[in-house]
Amino acid sequence: MAGLYVHIPFCQGKCPYCDFFSLAGAQHLLPQYSFSLSHHLRQWAQSGKPGESLATVFFGGGTPSLLEPKAVGAVLEEADRLFGLESAAEITLEANPGTLSLEKLHGYRSAGVNRLSLGVQSFAAENLSFLGRLHRPGDIKESIIWARRAGFDNLGFDLMFGFYGQTHRAFLGDLQRAVDLAPQHLSLYGLTVEAGTPFAELEKGGRLLVGTDEKWAAMFREADDFLGHHGFCHYEISNYAQPGRDCRHNLVYWRRLPYIGIGAGAHSFFASGWGERWAAPDDLGHYFSRLAEGENPSLRLEGFSREQAMRETLYLGLRTAEGVSEADFQNHFGSGVAAAFPRALQHLGKNVHKEEGRWRMTLEGWLIYDHLIQEFF
Ligand code: SF4
């Protein structure tokens, strides 16, 4: 089983906190880009990778909902022809409210998309303006109604939290509104200020944008508690799902399973040896010219050593509630987790524990995951 990630690096505007590879005002390139995606797929097929059928496809960005349904369908048809799309494949498209219509959603559904991930961010108008988002609360409601009408029964919302001035009440209000709309999946992301973004400039000028660590931690615990009471499983640091509705594509990443990436800036991973990572240039000119020369724009970035692969297995696995199986680790690497990382485990203390043969991080451990995980490096 393998995954396919399709990167769509186009947005209507650039959000002031965003450091993803996405371009505003370049939508005129979308037709050429859509056409290139199928070329990129054919380059992968010629190289014999991933050598397995596809169980998940994820159109991410950027704003994939700027793609016409026809273009989405063309990528899926080509992927099926070249690699085989499993009949129960999970096919997700990220969409921003304000870029959708009922007709478009019907089109995506007919093209084969069966999971929609909506970039809601907040249901409050003042938060959306603070975050520089182009949509308004009314667009969110409309998109959800249309999505259901078009036949989507697997909906996810992205929400943001932890920004300066956001009260606990407002945060709980967002969670309540989300739960009232009965999504199958919720992703909660704390606002961070990334170098090179307009928010970083504002911060340099003394503007407060992010709340304190204490506030962030309190909101993280509140969300776990609130969503747990509403039937959601906290299955990864930032992700919650109704039972059986985990995002299978993201599990491919966290389980270190193979996936191919197409599109400028897309990464790929193959399990050969101890694993190898590939990346396509995050530069449209370069991307188009590689394809025009008949080359695969994705180049091999790194091959993992056994030790690096062991670290990454833990680093990714401990993000998830399923954790890391001691038996699988032992079978794959010929060494148990405790034998491979005795000092790291000692330093992590009770933030990591082994139960029924699996290593897991506690909720309190997840709160300081970035800090704790350094112990493995
Ligand atoms: S819509 Fe998403 S990808 Fe595009 S600029 Fe905003 S945060 Fe970045």
mmCIF file of C-alpha atoms and ligand atoms in Angstrom:
data_model
loop_
_atom_site.group_PDB
_atom_site.id
_atom_site.type_symbol
_atom_site.label_atom_id
_atom_site.label_comp_id
_atom_site.label_asym_id
_atom_site.label_seq_id
_atom_site.Cartn_x
_atom_site.Cartn_y
_atom_site.Cartn_z
ATOM 1 C CA MET A 1 0.000 0.000 0.000
ATOM 2 C CA ALA A 2 1.287 3.456 -0.901
ATOM 3 C CA GLY A 3 0.051 7.023 -0.801
ATOM 4 C CA LEU A 4 0.039 9.801 -3.378
ATOM 5 C CA TYR A 5 0.434 13.438 -2.369
ATOM 6 C CA VAL A 6 -0.463 16.133 -4.922
ATOM 7 C CA HIS A 7 0.792 19.632 -4.096
ATOM 8 C CA ILE A 8 -1.180 22.607 -5.427
ATOM 9 C CA PRO A 9 0.922 25.698 -4.635
ATOM 10 C CA PHE A 10 -1.628 28.372 -5.538
ATOM 11 C CA CYS A 11 -3.679 30.586 -3.213
ATOM 12 C CA GLN A 12 -6.035 33.503 -3.672
ATOM 13 C CA GLY A 13 -3.984 35.568 -1.224
ATOM 14 C CA LYS A 14 -1.078 34.875 1.097
ATOM 15 C CA CYS A 15 -2.015 34.532 4.782
ATOM 16 C CA PRO A 16 0.395 36.572 6.934
ATOM 17 C CA TYR A 17 1.494 33.601 9.089
ATOM 18 C CA CYS A 18 2.018 31.129 6.238
ATOM 19 C CA ASP A 19 5.452 29.867 5.219
ATOM 20 C CA PHE A 20 4.239 26.984 3.025
ATOM 21 C CA PHE A 21 5.219 26.949 -0.607
ATOM 22 C CA SER A 22 2.185 28.643 -2.148
ATOM 23 C CA LEU A 23 1.908 31.568 -4.556
ATOM 24 C CA ALA A 24 -0.759 34.236 -4.649
ATOM 25 C CA GLY A 25 -1.726 35.817 -7.976
ATOM 26 C CA ALA A 26 -0.333 32.997 -10.135
ATOM 27 C CA GLN A 27 -3.600 31.240 -10.889
ATOM 28 C CA HIS A 28 -3.190 31.819 -14.628
ATOM 29 C CA LEU A 29 -0.588 29.021 -14.432
ATOM 30 C CA LEU A 30 -3.089 26.503 -13.115
ATOM 31 C CA PRO A 31 -3.970 24.914 -16.504
ATOM 32 C CA GLN A 32 -0.291 24.345 -17.361
ATOM 33 C CA TYR A 33 0.337 23.093 -13.829
ATOM 34 C CA SER A 34 -2.586 20.653 -13.905
ATOM 35 C CA PHE A 35 -1.274 19.245 -17.154
ATOM 36 C CA SER A 36 2.211 18.869 -15.632
ATOM 37 C CA LEU A 37 0.911 16.778 -12.738
ATOM 38 C CA SER A 38 0.085 13.893 -15.079
ATOM 39 C CA HIS A 39 3.578 14.173 -16.640
ATOM 40 C CA HIS A 40 5.070 13.970 -13.186
ATOM 41 C CA LEU A 41 3.027 10.836 -12.453
ATOM 42 C CA ARG A 42 4.339 9.251 -15.655
ATOM 43 C CA GLN A 43 7.926 10.049 -14.623
ATOM 44 C CA TRP A 44 7.377 8.163 -11.374
ATOM 45 C CA ALA A 45 5.797 5.238 -13.221
ATOM 46 C CA GLN A 46 8.828 5.036 -15.560
ATOM 47 C CA SER A 47 11.145 4.862 -12.557
ATOM 48 C CA GLY A 48 9.206 1.896 -11.177
ATOM 49 C CA LYS A 49 8.249 3.720 -7.960
ATOM 50 C CA PRO A 50 6.363 3.242 -5.729
ATOM 51 C CA GLY A 51 5.778 -0.284 -7.150
ATOM 52 C CA GLU A 52 2.533 -0.671 -5.189
ATOM 53 C CA SER A 53 -1.082 0.304 -5.702
ATOM 54 C CA LEU A 54 -2.397 3.494 -4.114
ATOM 55 C CA ALA A 55 -4.516 3.322 -0.965
ATOM 56 C CA THR A 56 -4.643 7.074 -0.285
ATOM 57 C CA VAL A 57 -4.467 10.269 -2.327
ATOM 58 C CA PHE A 58 -4.213 13.731 -0.789
ATOM 59 C CA PHE A 59 -4.542 17.002 -2.729
ATOM 60 C CA GLY A 60 -2.856 19.512 -0.398
ATOM 61 C CA GLY A 61 -1.562 23.009 -0.703
ATOM 62 C CA GLY A 62 -1.806 25.828 -1.137
ATOM 63 C CA THR A 63 -5.463 25.796 -2.050
ATOM 64 C CA PRO A 64 -6.347 22.660 -4.037
ATOM 65 C CA SER A 65 -9.962 23.817 -4.303
ATOM 66 C CA LEU A 66 -8.737 26.311 -6.912
ATOM 67 C CA LEU A 67 -8.387 23.291 -9.243
ATOM 68 C CA GLU A 68 -11.278 22.545 -11.519
ATOM 69 C CA PRO A 69 -12.924 19.164 -10.868
ATOM 70 C CA LYS A 70 -11.891 18.091 -14.384
ATOM 71 C CA ALA A 71 -8.226 18.584 -13.482
ATOM 72 C CA VAL A 72 -8.660 16.584 -10.244
ATOM 73 C CA GLY A 73 -10.360 13.810 -12.228
ATOM 74 C CA ALA A 74 -7.526 13.773 -14.799
ATOM 75 C CA VAL A 75 -4.892 13.235 -12.067
ATOM 76 C CA LEU A 76 -6.935 10.464 -10.455
ATOM 77 C CA GLU A 77 -7.541 8.706 -13.779
ATOM 78 C CA GLU A 78 -3.861 8.807 -14.665
ATOM 79 C CA ALA A 79 -2.858 7.611 -11.180
ATOM 80 C CA ASP A 80 -5.293 4.707 -11.511
ATOM 81 C CA ARG A 81 -4.059 3.799 -14.976
ATOM 82 C CA LEU A 82 -0.387 3.880 -13.963
ATOM 83 C CA PHE A 83 -0.395 2.483 -10.422
ATOM 84 C CA GLY A 84 -3.918 1.256 -9.643
ATOM 85 C CA LEU A 85 -6.158 3.048 -7.164
ATOM 86 C CA GLU A 86 -7.545 0.646 -4.587
ATOM 87 C CA SER A 87 -11.340 0.441 -4.700
ATOM 88 C CA ALA A 88 -11.657 1.725 -1.107
ATOM 89 C CA ALA A 89 -8.928 4.354 -1.503
ATOM 90 C CA GLU A 90 -9.255 7.449 0.681
ATOM 91 C CA ILE A 91 -9.114 10.481 -1.623
ATOM 92 C CA THR A 92 -8.873 13.811 0.208
ATOM 93 C CA LEU A 93 -8.972 17.330 -1.138
ATOM 94 C CA GLU A 94 -8.118 20.368 0.997
ATOM 95 C CA ALA A 95 -10.528 23.205 0.345
ATOM 96 C CA ASN A 96 -10.863 26.772 1.518
ATOM 97 C CA PRO A 97 -14.326 28.198 2.207
ATOM 98 C CA GLY A 98 -14.952 30.950 -0.312
ATOM 99 C CA THR A 99 -13.480 28.946 -3.203
ATOM 100 C CA LEU A 100 -16.302 26.400 -3.456
ATOM 101 C CA SER A 101 -19.713 26.081 -5.053
ATOM 102 C CA LEU A 102 -22.281 23.301 -5.002
ATOM 103 C CA GLU A 103 -21.513 22.512 -8.630
ATOM 104 C CA LYS A 104 -17.769 22.324 -7.983
ATOM 105 C CA LEU A 105 -18.292 20.011 -5.008
ATOM 106 C CA HIS A 106 -20.518 17.732 -7.108
ATOM 107 C CA GLY A 107 -17.698 17.716 -9.655
ATOM 108 C CA TYR A 108 -15.060 16.713 -7.066
ATOM 109 C CA ARG A 109 -17.304 13.975 -5.739
ATOM 110 C CA SER A 110 -17.927 12.598 -9.252
ATOM 111 C CA ALA A 111 -14.184 12.723 -9.943
ATOM 112 C CA GLY A 112 -13.683 10.332 -6.999
ATOM 113 C CA VAL A 113 -12.847 12.631 -4.072
ATOM 114 C CA ASN A 114 -14.443 11.117 -0.963
ATOM 115 C CA ARG A 115 -12.975 13.202 1.855
ATOM 116 C CA LEU A 116 -12.948 16.985 2.192
ATOM 117 C CA SER A 117 -10.649 18.856 4.560
ATOM 118 C CA LEU A 118 -11.935 22.402 5.065
ATOM 119 C CA GLY A 119 -9.588 25.212 6.157
ATOM 120 C CA VAL A 120 -12.093 26.733 8.595
ATOM 121 C CA GLN A 121 -9.479 28.132 11.072
ATOM 122 C CA SER A 122 -12.155 29.867 13.186
ATOM 123 C CA PHE A 123 -15.900 30.484 13.140
ATOM 124 C CA ALA A 124 -15.460 34.024 14.521
ATOM 125 C CA ALA A 125 -15.192 36.929 12.061
ATOM 126 C CA GLU A 126 -12.677 38.818 14.238
ATOM 127 C CA ASN A 127 -10.337 35.805 14.377
ATOM 128 C CA LEU A 128 -10.529 35.319 10.625
ATOM 129 C CA SER A 129 -9.533 38.939 10.059
ATOM 130 C CA PHE A 130 -6.726 38.707 12.621
ATOM 131 C CA LEU A 131 -5.399 35.647 10.740
ATOM 132 C CA GLY A 132 -5.720 37.466 7.407
ATOM 133 C CA ARG A 133 -8.076 34.843 5.999
ATOM 134 C CA LEU A 134 -10.166 35.783 2.994
ATOM 135 C CA HIS A 135 -13.301 33.851 3.951
ATOM 136 C CA ARG A 136 -16.045 34.867 6.376
ATOM 137 C CA PRO A 137 -18.172 32.745 8.748
ATOM 138 C CA GLY A 138 -21.023 32.656 6.216
ATOM 139 C CA ASP A 139 -18.714 31.022 3.627
ATOM 140 C CA ILE A 140 -17.927 28.209 6.067
ATOM 141 C CA LYS A 141 -21.577 27.367 6.699
ATOM 142 C CA GLU A 142 -22.381 27.485 3.012
ATOM 143 C CA SER A 143 -19.442 25.213 2.131
ATOM 144 C CA ILE A 144 -20.500 22.613 4.696
ATOM 145 C CA ILE A 145 -24.118 22.590 3.497
ATOM 146 C CA TRP A 146 -22.984 22.245 -0.119
ATOM 147 C CA ALA A 147 -20.444 19.534 0.745
ATOM 148 C CA ARG A 148 -23.120 17.414 2.429
ATOM 149 C CA ARG A 149 -25.532 18.009 -0.419
ATOM 150 C CA ALA A 150 -22.868 16.917 -2.893
ATOM 151 C CA GLY A 151 -22.522 13.618 -0.998
ATOM 152 C CA PHE A 152 -19.461 14.140 1.212
ATOM 153 C CA ASP A 153 -19.856 12.112 4.395
ATOM 154 C CA ASN A 154 -16.232 12.411 5.494
ATOM 155 C CA LEU A 155 -15.524 16.016 6.408
ATOM 156 C CA GLY A 156 -12.623 17.471 8.354
ATOM 157 C CA PHE A 157 -12.096 21.003 9.668
ATOM 158 C CA ASP A 158 -8.792 22.738 10.434
ATOM 159 C CA LEU A 159 -8.933 25.142 13.366
ATOM 160 C CA MET A 160 -6.264 27.450 14.785
ATOM 161 C CA PHE A 161 -5.705 28.429 18.389
ATOM 162 C CA GLY A 162 -3.276 30.078 20.767
ATOM 163 C CA PHE A 163 -3.229 33.539 19.201
ATOM 164 C CA TYR A 164 -2.920 36.663 21.249
ATOM 165 C CA GLY A 165 -6.200 37.979 22.550
ATOM 166 C CA GLN A 166 -8.101 34.717 21.913
ATOM 167 C CA THR A 167 -9.955 33.972 25.137
ATOM 168 C CA HIS A 168 -10.618 30.465 26.446
ATOM 169 C CA ARG A 169 -14.283 31.185 25.983
ATOM 170 C CA ALA A 170 -13.804 32.097 22.350
ATOM 171 C CA PHE A 171 -11.709 28.971 21.796
ATOM 172 C CA LEU A 172 -14.341 26.729 23.391
ATOM 173 C CA GLY A 173 -16.952 28.552 21.295
ATOM 174 C CA ASP A 174 -15.060 27.535 18.147
ATOM 175 C CA LEU A 175 -14.842 23.913 19.325
ATOM 176 C CA GLN A 176 -18.562 23.884 20.175
ATOM 177 C CA ARG A 177 -19.504 25.295 16.772
ATOM 178 C CA ALA A 178 -17.284 22.712 15.100
ATOM 179 C CA VAL A 179 -18.825 19.829 17.049
ATOM 180 C CA ASP A 180 -22.348 21.124 16.308
ATOM 181 C CA LEU A 181 -21.566 20.761 12.597
ATOM 182 C CA ALA A 182 -20.662 17.073 13.145
ATOM 183 C CA PRO A 183 -17.389 16.704 11.213
ATOM 184 C CA GLN A 184 -15.655 13.320 11.159
ATOM 185 C CA HIS A 185 -12.219 14.875 11.738
ATOM 186 C CA LEU A 186 -10.694 17.945 13.393
ATOM 187 C CA SER A 187 -7.132 19.271 13.151
ATOM 188 C CA LEU A 188 -6.104 21.870 15.723
ATOM 189 C CA TYR A 189 -3.004 23.916 15.016
ATOM 190 C CA GLY A 190 -1.404 26.375 17.422
ATOM 191 C CA LEU A 191 -0.389 29.632 15.735
ATOM 192 C CA THR A 192 3.379 29.953 15.340
ATOM 193 C CA VAL A 193 5.280 32.888 13.905
ATOM 194 C CA GLU A 194 7.605 31.683 11.138
ATOM 195 C CA ALA A 195 10.675 33.599 9.941
ATOM 196 C CA GLY A 196 10.180 35.563 6.744
ATOM 197 C CA THR A 197 6.407 35.975 7.115
ATOM 198 C CA PRO A 198 4.543 39.301 7.582
ATOM 199 C CA PHE A 199 3.669 38.117 11.110
ATOM 200 C CA ALA A 200 7.404 37.814 11.883
ATOM 201 C CA GLU A 201 7.844 41.454 10.758
ATOM 202 C CA LEU A 202 4.948 42.564 12.964
ATOM 203 C CA GLU A 203 6.461 40.690 15.890
ATOM 204 C CA LYS A 204 9.816 42.375 15.309
ATOM 205 C CA GLY A 205 7.957 45.678 15.538
ATOM 206 C CA GLY A 206 6.720 44.686 19.000
ATOM 207 C CA ARG A 207 3.215 43.443 18.142
ATOM 208 C CA LEU A 208 2.032 40.501 20.243
ATOM 209 C CA LEU A 209 0.601 37.760 18.058
ATOM 210 C CA VAL A 210 0.933 34.520 19.986
ATOM 211 C CA GLY A 211 -0.436 33.848 23.474
ATOM 212 C CA THR A 212 1.756 32.604 26.332
ATOM 213 C CA ASP A 213 2.938 28.982 26.609
ATOM 214 C CA GLU A 214 0.632 28.551 29.619
ATOM 215 C CA LYS A 215 -2.358 29.653 27.587
ATOM 216 C CA TRP A 216 -1.376 27.364 24.725
ATOM 217 C CA ALA A 217 -1.010 24.415 27.125
ATOM 218 C CA ALA A 218 -4.348 25.158 28.804
ATOM 219 C CA MET A 219 -6.121 25.257 25.422
ATOM 220 C CA PHE A 220 -4.425 22.031 24.312
ATOM 221 C CA ARG A 221 -5.696 20.247 27.451
ATOM 222 C CA GLU A 222 -9.162 21.833 27.135
ATOM 223 C CA ALA A 223 -9.481 20.612 23.559
ATOM 224 C CA ASP A 224 -8.469 17.071 24.539
ATOM 225 C CA ASP A 225 -11.059 17.073 27.303
ATOM 226 C CA PHE A 226 -13.869 18.751 25.352
ATOM 227 C CA LEU A 227 -13.478 16.703 22.170
ATOM 228 C CA GLY A 228 -13.026 13.480 24.150
ATOM 229 C CA HIS A 229 -16.427 14.153 25.735
ATOM 230 C CA HIS A 230 -17.893 14.602 22.271
ATOM 231 C CA GLY A 231 -16.711 11.233 20.980
ATOM 232 C CA PHE A 232 -13.490 12.261 19.232
ATOM 233 C CA CYS A 233 -10.287 10.232 19.597
ATOM 234 C CA HIS A 234 -7.124 12.297 20.006
ATOM 235 C CA TYR A 235 -5.138 10.088 17.632
ATOM 236 C CA GLU A 236 -2.204 12.400 16.899
ATOM 237 C CA ILE A 237 -0.831 15.525 18.608
ATOM 238 C CA SER A 238 -2.853 17.886 16.409
ATOM 239 C CA ASN A 239 -5.570 15.561 15.150
ATOM 240 C CA TYR A 240 -8.883 14.240 16.399
ATOM 241 C CA ALA A 241 -11.321 11.896 14.676
ATOM 242 C CA GLN A 242 -14.572 10.084 15.187
ATOM 243 C CA PRO A 243 -13.816 6.348 15.636
ATOM 244 C CA GLY A 244 -12.579 4.872 12.364
ATOM 245 C CA ARG A 245 -12.238 8.276 10.675
ATOM 246 C CA ASP A 246 -8.503 8.912 11.186
ATOM 247 C CA CYS A 247 -6.898 10.475 8.144
ATOM 248 C CA ARG A 248 -5.394 7.367 6.532
ATOM 249 C CA HIS A 249 -3.124 9.432 4.321
ATOM 250 C CA ASN A 250 -1.455 11.130 7.279
ATOM 251 C CA LEU A 251 -1.016 7.735 8.926
ATOM 252 C CA VAL A 252 1.075 6.785 5.884
ATOM 253 C CA TYR A 253 3.548 9.537 6.898
ATOM 254 C CA TRP A 254 3.582 8.710 10.598
ATOM 255 C CA ARG A 255 4.003 4.973 9.955
ATOM 256 C CA ARG A 256 6.853 5.586 7.485
ATOM 257 C CA LEU A 257 4.998 3.907 4.646
ATOM 258 C CA PRO A 258 5.879 4.759 1.022
ATOM 259 C CA TYR A 259 4.285 7.639 -0.827
ATOM 260 C CA ILE A 260 5.001 9.510 -4.029
ATOM 261 C CA GLY A 261 4.624 13.257 -4.237
ATOM 262 C CA ILE A 262 3.787 15.163 -7.401
ATOM 263 C CA GLY A 263 3.787 18.912 -7.921
ATOM 264 C CA ALA A 264 6.352 21.603 -7.163
ATOM 265 C CA GLY A 265 7.695 21.286 -3.623
ATOM 266 C CA ALA A 266 6.183 17.808 -3.063
ATOM 267 C CA HIS A 267 8.154 15.257 -1.048
ATOM 268 C CA SER A 268 8.203 11.483 -1.519
ATOM 269 C CA PHE A 269 9.346 8.618 0.676
ATOM 270 C CA PHE A 270 10.312 5.058 -0.241
ATOM 271 C CA ALA A 271 11.020 2.259 2.142
ATOM 272 C CA SER A 272 13.919 0.726 0.166
ATOM 273 C CA GLY A 273 16.996 0.166 2.384
ATOM 274 C CA TRP A 274 16.385 2.132 5.579
ATOM 275 C CA GLY A 275 14.306 4.630 3.647
ATOM 276 C CA GLU A 276 14.932 7.448 1.192
ATOM 277 C CA ARG A 277 13.365 10.836 0.787
ATOM 278 C CA TRP A 278 12.886 12.719 -2.493
ATOM 279 C CA ALA A 279 11.726 16.264 -3.204
ATOM 280 C CA ALA A 280 10.622 18.276 -6.229
ATOM 281 C CA PRO A 281 11.892 21.892 -6.490
ATOM 282 C CA ASP A 282 9.672 24.497 -4.854
ATOM 283 C CA ASP A 283 10.123 26.708 -7.873
ATOM 284 C CA LEU A 284 7.567 26.608 -10.678
ATOM 285 C CA GLY A 285 9.982 27.611 -13.485
ATOM 286 C CA HIS A 286 12.407 24.871 -12.508
ATOM 287 C CA TYR A 287 9.562 22.383 -12.076
ATOM 288 C CA PHE A 288 8.146 23.034 -15.554
ATOM 289 C CA SER A 289 11.551 22.977 -17.241
ATOM 290 C CA ARG A 290 12.571 19.621 -15.692
ATOM 291 C CA LEU A 291 9.365 18.091 -17.024
ATOM 292 C CA ALA A 292 9.823 19.723 -20.446
ATOM 293 C CA GLU A 293 13.282 18.090 -20.605
ATOM 294 C CA GLY A 294 11.643 14.724 -19.965
ATOM 295 C CA GLU A 295 13.098 14.440 -16.448
ATOM 296 C CA ASN A 296 11.482 13.602 -13.143
ATOM 297 C CA PRO A 297 11.522 16.918 -11.211
ATOM 298 C CA SER A 298 11.814 14.966 -7.951
ATOM 299 C CA LEU A 299 15.380 14.315 -6.854
ATOM 300 C CA ARG A 300 16.721 12.045 -4.133
ATOM 301 C CA LEU A 301 17.387 14.208 -1.065
ATOM 302 C CA GLU A 302 18.702 11.693 1.436
ATOM 303 C CA GLY A 303 19.059 8.035 2.214
ATOM 304 C CA PHE A 304 18.618 6.992 5.836
ATOM 305 C CA SER A 305 21.127 5.023 7.884
ATOM 306 C CA ARG A 306 19.775 2.345 10.247
ATOM 307 C CA GLU A 307 20.186 4.700 13.198
ATOM 308 C CA GLN A 308 18.449 7.603 11.459
ATOM 309 C CA ALA A 309 15.597 5.306 10.469
ATOM 310 C CA MET A 310 15.230 4.101 14.085
ATOM 311 C CA ARG A 311 15.086 7.720 15.294
ATOM 312 C CA GLU A 312 12.565 8.712 12.695
ATOM 313 C CA THR A 313 10.369 5.704 13.459
ATOM 314 C CA LEU A 314 10.174 6.868 17.080
ATOM 315 C CA TYR A 315 9.984 10.559 16.251
ATOM 316 C CA LEU A 316 6.964 9.997 14.006
ATOM 317 C CA GLY A 317 5.339 7.127 15.875
ATOM 318 C CA LEU A 318 5.320 8.911 19.230
ATOM 319 C CA ARG A 319 3.235 11.683 17.668
ATOM 320 C CA THR A 320 0.386 9.190 17.398
ATOM 321 C CA ALA A 321 -1.839 7.518 19.959
ATOM 322 C CA GLU A 322 -1.034 4.103 18.468
ATOM 323 C CA GLY A 323 2.640 4.763 19.276
ATOM 324 C CA VAL A 324 5.413 2.365 18.261
ATOM 325 C CA SER A 325 5.167 -1.414 18.506
ATOM 326 C CA GLU A 326 8.160 -2.930 20.319
ATOM 327 C CA ALA A 327 7.816 -6.181 18.348
ATOM 328 C CA ASP A 328 7.687 -4.393 14.955
ATOM 329 C CA PHE A 329 10.659 -2.228 15.932
ATOM 330 C CA GLN A 330 12.641 -5.302 17.018
ATOM 331 C CA ASN A 331 11.759 -7.216 13.827
ATOM 332 C CA HIS A 332 12.646 -4.337 11.562
ATOM 333 C CA PHE A 333 15.830 -3.080 13.229
ATOM 334 C CA GLY A 334 17.067 -6.121 15.143
ATOM 335 C CA SER A 335 17.077 -4.142 18.376
ATOM 336 C CA GLY A 336 14.434 -3.152 20.902
ATOM 337 C CA VAL A 337 13.560 0.504 21.609
ATOM 338 C CA ALA A 338 14.985 0.475 25.156
ATOM 339 C CA ALA A 339 18.236 -1.137 23.990
ATOM 340 C CA ALA A 340 18.621 1.392 21.146
ATOM 341 C CA PHE A 341 17.847 4.541 23.170
ATOM 342 C CA PRO A 342 18.451 3.844 26.881
ATOM 343 C CA ARG A 343 19.529 7.405 27.788
ATOM 344 C CA ALA A 344 16.774 9.137 25.829
ATOM 345 C CA LEU A 345 14.116 6.998 27.508
ATOM 346 C CA GLN A 346 15.610 7.727 30.913
ATOM 347 C CA HIS A 347 15.452 11.480 30.225
ATOM 348 C CA LEU A 348 11.907 11.279 28.886
ATOM 349 C CA GLY A 349 10.849 9.716 32.195
ATOM 350 C CA LYS A 350 7.138 9.174 32.583
ATOM 351 C CA ASN A 351 6.274 11.189 29.488
ATOM 352 C CA VAL A 352 6.832 7.968 27.522
ATOM 353 C CA HIS A 353 5.667 4.553 28.657
ATOM 354 C CA LYS A 354 5.332 1.028 27.315
ATOM 355 C CA GLU A 355 1.945 -0.622 27.605
ATOM 356 C CA GLU A 356 0.759 -3.822 25.941
ATOM 357 C CA GLY A 357 3.891 -3.928 23.817
ATOM 358 C CA ARG A 358 3.623 -0.370 22.470
ATOM 359 C CA TRP A 359 5.604 2.774 23.316
ATOM 360 C CA ARG A 360 3.440 5.853 23.673
ATOM 361 C CA MET A 361 3.781 9.454 24.755
ATOM 362 C CA THR A 362 1.397 10.861 27.357
ATOM 363 C CA LEU A 363 -0.772 13.956 26.793
ATOM 364 C CA GLU A 364 1.631 15.963 28.973
ATOM 365 C CA GLY A 365 4.488 14.626 26.841
ATOM 366 C CA TRP A 366 2.739 15.737 23.642
ATOM 367 C CA LEU A 367 2.491 19.229 25.114
ATOM 368 C CA ILE A 368 6.295 19.505 25.053
ATOM 369 C CA TYR A 369 6.866 17.040 22.221
ATOM 370 C CA ASP A 370 9.263 19.307 20.265
ATOM 371 C CA HIS A 371 11.461 19.642 23.311
ATOM 372 C CA LEU A 372 11.296 15.971 24.383
ATOM 373 C CA ILE A 373 11.992 14.545 20.981
ATOM 374 C CA GLN A 374 15.402 16.241 20.970
ATOM 375 C CA GLU A 375 16.499 13.471 23.346
ATOM 376 C CA PHE A 376 16.618 11.088 20.396
ATOM 377 C CA PHE A 377 19.055 13.284 18.443
HETATM 378 S S1 SF4 B 1 -4.616 29.501 2.325
HETATM 379 FE FE1 SF4 B 1 -3.264 28.069 3.443
HETATM 380 S S2 SF4 B 1 -1.533 27.673 2.062
HETATM 381 FE FE2 SF4 B 1 -2.626 29.491 1.273
HETATM 382 S S3 SF4 B 1 -1.521 31.203 2.167
HETATM 383 FE FE3 SF4 B 1 -3.226 30.753 3.571
HETATM 384 S S4 SF4 B 1 -2.359 29.307 5.067
HETATM 385 FE FE4 SF4 B 1 -0.940 29.395 3.339
#
